[in-house]
CSV table of C-alpha atoms in Angstrom, one decimal:
chain,number,residue,atom,x,y,z
L,1152,MET,CA,109.1,87.9,135.7
L,1153,THR,CA,110.9,88.6,132.4
L,1154,THR,CA,109.9,90.0,129.0
L,1155,MET,CA,110.5,87.9,126.3
L,1156,TYR,CA,109.8,88.9,122.5
L,1157,ASP,CA,108.9,86.9,119.9
L,1158,SER,CA,108.2,87.7,115.7
L,1159,THR,CA,108.6,85.8,112.4
L,1160,ASN,CA,111.3,88.5,111.8
L,1161,PRO,CA,114.0,88.0,113.8
L,1162,PHE,CA,115.4,91.6,112.9
L,1163,ASP,CA,112.2,93.1,113.9
L,1164,ILE,CA,112.7,92.4,117.4
L,1165,PRO,CA,114.7,95.2,119.4
L,1166,PRO,CA,118.4,94.0,119.6
L,1167,THR,CA,118.5,95.0,123.0
L,1168,ALA,CA,116.0,91.6,123.8
L,1169,GLU,CA,117.2,89.5,126.9
L,1170,MET,CA,114.6,86.8,125.9
L,1171,VAL,CA,113.6,85.9,122.4
L,1172,ALA,CA,111.7,83.3,121.2
L,1173,GLY,CA,112.0,82.5,116.9
L,1174,TYR,CA,111.0,79.5,115.0
L,1175,ILE,CA,113.2,76.5,113.2
L,1176,ASP,CA,111.0,75.1,110.4
L,1177,GLY,CA,108.3,76.5,108.5
L,1178,LEU,CA,107.5,79.4,106.7
L,1179,TYR,CA,109.1,81.8,109.1
L,1180,ALA,CA,112.4,79.9,110.2
L,1181,TRP,CA,114.3,82.1,111.3
L,1182,PRO,CA,118.1,82.3,109.7
L,1183,PRO,CA,121.2,81.7,111.5
L,1184,ALA,CA,122.3,84.9,111.7
L,1185,GLY,CA,118.7,85.7,113.4
L,1186,TRP,CA,119.8,84.0,115.9
L,1187,ALA,CA,123.3,85.0,115.7
L,1188,ARG,CA,121.7,88.3,116.3
L,1189,PHE,CA,120.7,87.2,120.0
L,1190,ALA,CA,123.3,85.2,120.7
L,1191,GLY,CA,123.5,86.4,124.4
L,1192,ALA,CA,119.5,86.0,124.8
L,1193,LYS,CA,117.9,83.6,126.8
L,1194,GLN,CA,116.5,82.0,123.4
L,1195,TRP,CA,113.0,79.6,122.9
L,1196,ARG,CA,113.3,77.8,119.7
L,1197,ILE,CA,109.3,77.0,118.7
L,1198,ALA,CA,108.7,73.9,116.2
L,1199,VAL,CA,105.3,74.5,114.1
L,1200,SER,CA,105.3,70.8,112.8
L,1201,PRO,CA,104.9,68.2,115.0
L,1202,PHE,CA,107.3,65.7,113.3
L,1203,THR,CA,110.3,68.4,113.9
L,1204,ASN,CA,111.8,66.4,117.2
L,1205,ASP,CA,114.0,69.4,117.5
L,1206,GLY,CA,113.5,72.9,119.7
L,1207,ASN,CA,111.7,73.3,123.3
L,1208,VAL,CA,108.9,75.0,122.4
L,1209,LEU,CA,105.5,73.1,120.1
L,1210,ASP,CA,103.1,75.6,118.5
L,1211,VAL,CA,99.7,74.3,118.6
L,1212,GLU,CA,97.2,76.2,116.8
L,1213,ALA,CA,95.1,76.1,113.4
L,1214,GLY,CA,97.6,75.4,110.6
L,1215,ASN,CA,100.2,74.1,112.5
L,1216,ALA,CA,100.0,71.1,115.8
L,1217,GLY,CA,96.8,69.6,116.7
L,1218,PRO,CA,96.0,69.2,120.5
L,1219,SER,CA,96.0,65.3,120.0
L,1220,GLN,CA,99.8,65.7,118.4
L,1221,ALA,CA,101.1,67.4,121.1
L,1222,PRO,CA,101.6,64.6,123.3
L,1223,GLY,CA,103.5,62.9,121.1
L,1224,TRP,CA,106.4,65.8,120.4
L,1225,VAL,CA,106.7,66.1,124.0
L,1226,THR,CA,107.4,62.5,124.7
L,1227,ARG,CA,110.3,62.8,122.0
L,1228,ARG,CA,111.4,66.2,123.5
L,1229,ARG,CA,112.0,64.5,127.0
L,1230,ALA,CA,113.9,61.5,125.4
L,1231,ALA,CA,116.3,63.9,124.0
L,1232,GLY,CA,116.7,65.4,127.3
L,1233,ILE,CA,114.5,68.8,126.6
L,1234,ALA,CA,112.1,70.0,129.3
L,1235,PRO,CA,109.2,70.8,126.2
L,1236,ILE,CA,106.9,74.4,126.1
L,1237,ILE,CA,103.6,73.9,124.5
L,1238,TYR,CA,102.2,77.2,123.1
L,1239,VAL,CA,98.7,77.6,122.5
L,1240,GLN,CA,95.7,80.1,122.7
L,1241,ALA,CA,93.7,80.4,126.1
L,1242,SER,CA,90.8,79.2,123.9
L,1243,SER,CA,92.4,76.1,123.3
L,1244,TRP,CA,94.5,75.5,126.1
L,1245,ALA,CA,91.7,72.8,128.2
L,1246,SER,CA,91.4,70.7,124.6
L,1247,VAL,CA,95.7,70.3,124.6
L,1248,ARG,CA,95.5,69.2,128.2
L,1249,LEU,CA,92.6,67.3,127.4
L,1250,ALA,CA,95.1,65.1,125.3
L,1251,PHE,CA,97.7,64.9,127.5
L,1252,ALA,CA,95.4,63.5,130.3
L,1253,ALA,CA,93.7,60.6,127.2
L,1254,GLN,CA,97.1,59.8,126.1
L,1255,ARG,CA,98.9,59.2,129.7
L,1256,VAL,CA,101.5,62.3,128.9
L,1257,ALA,CA,102.5,64.2,131.7
L,1258,GLU,CA,102.0,67.5,131.0
L,1259,PRO,CA,105.1,69.7,129.7
L,1260,TYR,CA,105.0,73.6,130.8
L,1261,TYR,CA,102.5,76.1,128.7
L,1262,TRP,CA,102.5,79.3,127.3
L,1263,ILE,CA,99.4,80.7,126.8
L,1264,ALA,CA,98.2,83.5,124.5
L,1265,SER,CA,96.2,85.8,125.1
L,1266,TYR,CA,95.9,89.4,123.6
L,1267,ASP,CA,94.6,91.1,126.4
L,1268,GLY,CA,97.1,93.7,127.7
L,1269,ASP,CA,97.7,91.7,131.0
L,1270,PRO,CA,101.3,90.6,131.4
L,1271,THR,CA,99.8,88.0,134.4
L,1272,ILE,CA,100.6,84.6,133.6
L,1273,PRO,CA,97.3,82.2,134.2
L,1274,ALA,CA,97.9,79.2,137.1
L,1275,GLY,CA,99.5,76.4,135.4
L,1276,ALA,CA,101.6,78.4,133.0
L,1277,ILE,CA,105.0,79.7,132.8
L,1278,ALA,CA,104.3,82.3,130.4
L,1279,LYS,CA,102.1,84.3,128.6
L,1280,GLN,CA,102.0,86.2,125.3
L,1281,TYR,CA,99.6,89.3,126.5
L,1282,ALA,CA,100.7,91.6,123.8
L,1283,ASP,CA,100.3,91.6,119.9
L,1284,PRO,CA,101.4,95.0,117.8
L,1285,THR,CA,98.1,96.3,117.9
L,1286,LEU,CA,98.3,96.7,121.4
L,1287,ILE,CA,102.5,97.8,121.5
L,1288,ALA,CA,102.9,101.2,121.4
L,1289,GLY,CA,103.9,102.1,117.1
L,1290,HIS,CA,102.5,99.0,116.3
L,1291,PRO,CA,106.1,97.3,115.9
L,1292,HIS,CA,106.5,93.4,114.3
L,1293,TYR,CA,106.9,91.4,117.5
L,1294,ASP,CA,104.6,89.8,120.1
L,1295,VAL,CA,105.2,90.4,123.7
L,1296,SER,CA,105.3,88.1,126.9
L,1297,ASN,CA,105.6,87.7,130.5
L,1298,VAL,CA,107.9,84.4,131.3
L,1299,ASP,CA,107.9,83.1,134.9
L,1300,ALA,CA,111.3,84.3,136.2
L,1301,ASN,CA,111.3,81.0,138.3
L,1302,PHE,CA,111.2,79.1,135.4
L,1303,GLY,CA,114.9,77.5,133.7
L,1304,GLY,CA,114.5,80.9,131.0
L,1305,GLY,CA,116.3,79.7,127.7
L,1306,GLY,CA,114.4,76.2,127.2
L,1307,SER,CA,116.1,74.3,130.3
L,1308,GLN,CA,117.1,70.7,130.1
L,1309,LEU,CA,116.5,67.8,132.2
L,1310,GLY,CA,119.8,67.3,134.0
L,1311,GLU,CA,120.2,71.1,134.6
L,1312,GLU,CA,119.5,72.0,138.5
L,1313,VAL,CA,115.6,72.1,138.6
L,1314,THR,CA,114.6,74.8,141.0
L,1315,HIS,CA,111.8,74.0,143.5
L,1316,SER,CA,109.1,76.0,141.7
L,1317,GLU,CA,109.4,74.0,138.6
L,1318,LYS,CA,109.4,70.9,141.0
L,1319,ARG,CA,105.7,72.2,142.2
L,1320,ALA,CA,104.8,72.9,138.7
L,1321,TRP,CA,105.5,69.4,137.7
L,1322,ALA,CA,104.0,68.2,140.1
L,1323,ARG,CA,100.4,70.1,140.3
L,1324,LEU,CA,100.3,69.6,136.2
L,1325,ALA,CA,100.7,65.7,137.1
L,1326,TYR,CA,97.7,66.3,139.6
L,1327,VAL,CA,95.8,68.3,137.2
L,1328,ALA,CA,96.1,66.5,134.0
L,1329,GLY,CA,95.9,63.2,135.8
L,1330,LEU,CA,93.7,63.3,138.7
L,1331,GLY,CA,91.8,66.4,136.9
L,1332,ARG,CA,91.6,68.1,140.1
L,1333,GLU,CA,94.4,70.2,142.1
L,1334,PRO,CA,96.7,68.8,144.9
L,1335,GLU,CA,94.6,68.8,148.1
L,1336,SER,CA,97.1,71.2,149.5
L,1337,ASP,CA,100.0,72.9,150.1
L,1338,GLU,CA,101.7,70.3,151.9
L,1339,ALA,CA,100.7,67.5,149.9
L,1340,LEU,CA,102.0,69.6,146.8
L,1341,ASN,CA,105.2,70.3,148.6
L,1342,GLY,CA,105.8,67.0,149.3
L,1343,TRP,CA,105.7,65.7,145.8
L,1344,ALA,CA,108.3,68.0,144.9
L,1345,GLU,CA,110.7,67.5,147.6
L,1346,GLY,CA,110.5,64.1,145.6
L,1347,ILE,CA,112.1,65.3,142.9
L,1348,ALA,CA,115.9,65.2,142.0
L,1349,ASP,CA,117.5,68.2,142.1
L,1350,ASP,CA,118.7,67.2,138.0
L,1351,GLY,CA,114.8,66.1,137.4
L,1352,SER,CA,116.2,62.4,136.5
L,1353,ASN,CA,113.6,60.7,138.4
L,1354,VAL,CA,110.6,63.4,137.1
L,1355,ASP,CA,108.9,60.6,135.2
L,1356,SER,CA,108.6,57.9,137.7
L,1357,VAL,CA,107.4,60.6,140.3
L,1358,VAL,CA,104.6,61.8,137.9
L,1359,SER,CA,104.0,58.5,137.0
L,1360,ARG,CA,102.9,57.5,140.9
L,1361,ILE,CA,100.5,60.1,140.6
L,1362,ILE,CA,98.6,59.7,137.2
L,1363,ASP,CA,98.7,56.2,137.7
L,1364,SER,CA,97.3,55.5,141.0
L,1365,PRO,CA,93.7,54.6,141.4
L,1366,GLU,CA,92.2,58.0,141.6
L,1367,GLY,CA,94.0,58.5,138.3
L,1368,VAL,CA,92.9,55.3,136.6
L,1369,ALA,CA,89.4,56.3,137.4
L,1370,HIS,CA,89.7,59.6,136.4
L,1371,LEU,CA,91.3,58.6,132.6
L,1372,ALA,CA,88.5,56.0,132.0
L,1373,ARG,CA,86.3,59.0,133.1
L,1374,VAL,CA,88.3,61.3,130.3
L,1375,SER,CA,88.3,58.5,127.5
L,1376,ALA,CA,84.3,57.8,127.6
L,1377,LEU,CA,84.1,61.3,127.3
L,1378,THR,CA,86.4,61.1,124.0
L,1379,SER,CA,85.4,58.0,122.7
L,1380,ALA,CA,81.4,58.8,123.2
L,1381,LYS,CA,80.2,59.1,119.3
L,1382,PRO,CA,77.4,61.9,118.5
L,1383,VAL,CA,74.1,61.5,117.9
L,1384,LEU,CA,72.3,63.1,115.2
L,1385,VAL,CA,68.7,64.6,116.5
L,1386,PRO,CA,66.5,65.0,113.7
L,1387,HIS,CA,65.0,68.7,113.3
L,1388,LYS,CA,61.8,69.6,113.4
L,1389,HIS,CA,60.9,73.2,112.2
L,1390,PRO,CA,58.1,74.6,114.4
L,1391,ALA,CA,55.2,75.9,112.6
L,1392,SER,CA,56.7,79.5,112.3
L,1393,GLU,CA,59.8,78.5,110.3
L,1394,ALA,CA,57.7,76.1,108.3
L,1395,VAL,CA,58.8,76.7,104.3
L,1396,ALA,CA,55.7,78.2,102.1
L,1397,ASP,CA,54.7,76.1,99.3
C-alpha cells in the first residue's frame, strides 16, 4: 500500500511525500510550482469540472461533478489514453455506479472517501481517503489516503503494462456494473482477466462482452426501469392527533 497526500494548497503537504493528489481546475487549482514541488512523486491530477478533459481523477461531490456526469468524463479520458479514477464519498458511491450501469459505460477505478480513520480499501476500489485534518496529529492542512500498490500509481495510461490485479479489477467492475453481481468464481474472474492484453488495448472489448451479454441486457432493463420510474405523490391525511385546531 502507498500513502497519498492531498490538499487545496500543495505547499501544506510534506515535501517528502512519495504520492500526492492535487487540483488542475477550479478555485484550488495548483500552480505549476506546486506540481514541481513533487516532481519526483507519483501524482494524481484532479478535475472538479466534468467538462475538463484533463487529469486522471474526477471529483464527484456536491458543487463539483454529479454522478450522471461521471460516465461522459470517463469516456473522454479513456479516449485520451488515460485510465480514469472517480473520487466519491462512500455514501454516494452507489449512485455513481448506477449511473455507469444506466449509461452502459464500463466502470472506472474508484477512490473512496470515508473519514473513519480506517485505511482499509473497500472492495471494488483502489484507494481510500480515510483521514482529514481532524483525525491527523497536529491537524495539518491535508488529507491522507491509502492506495493499492498494485495499481499503476501515478495515473497509469492505457498502453503501459497492465498488472494482473488491474485486469481483475476491470473484469470485476464489469460484472458489478453490467450484471449487478460479483463474478461466480475466482476462476471465472481470472479467465476474463487473462483475456485482457498486457497493454490494456482491448479492455473495452472484453468489458463489452460481459455487459452486452444476455444477462447484462436483462440487468440494464431492470436498472432503466428503476431510474425512469416517475414518483407517485400520495396525499397525506393527518391523524386526529395531528389535526390543526380551529
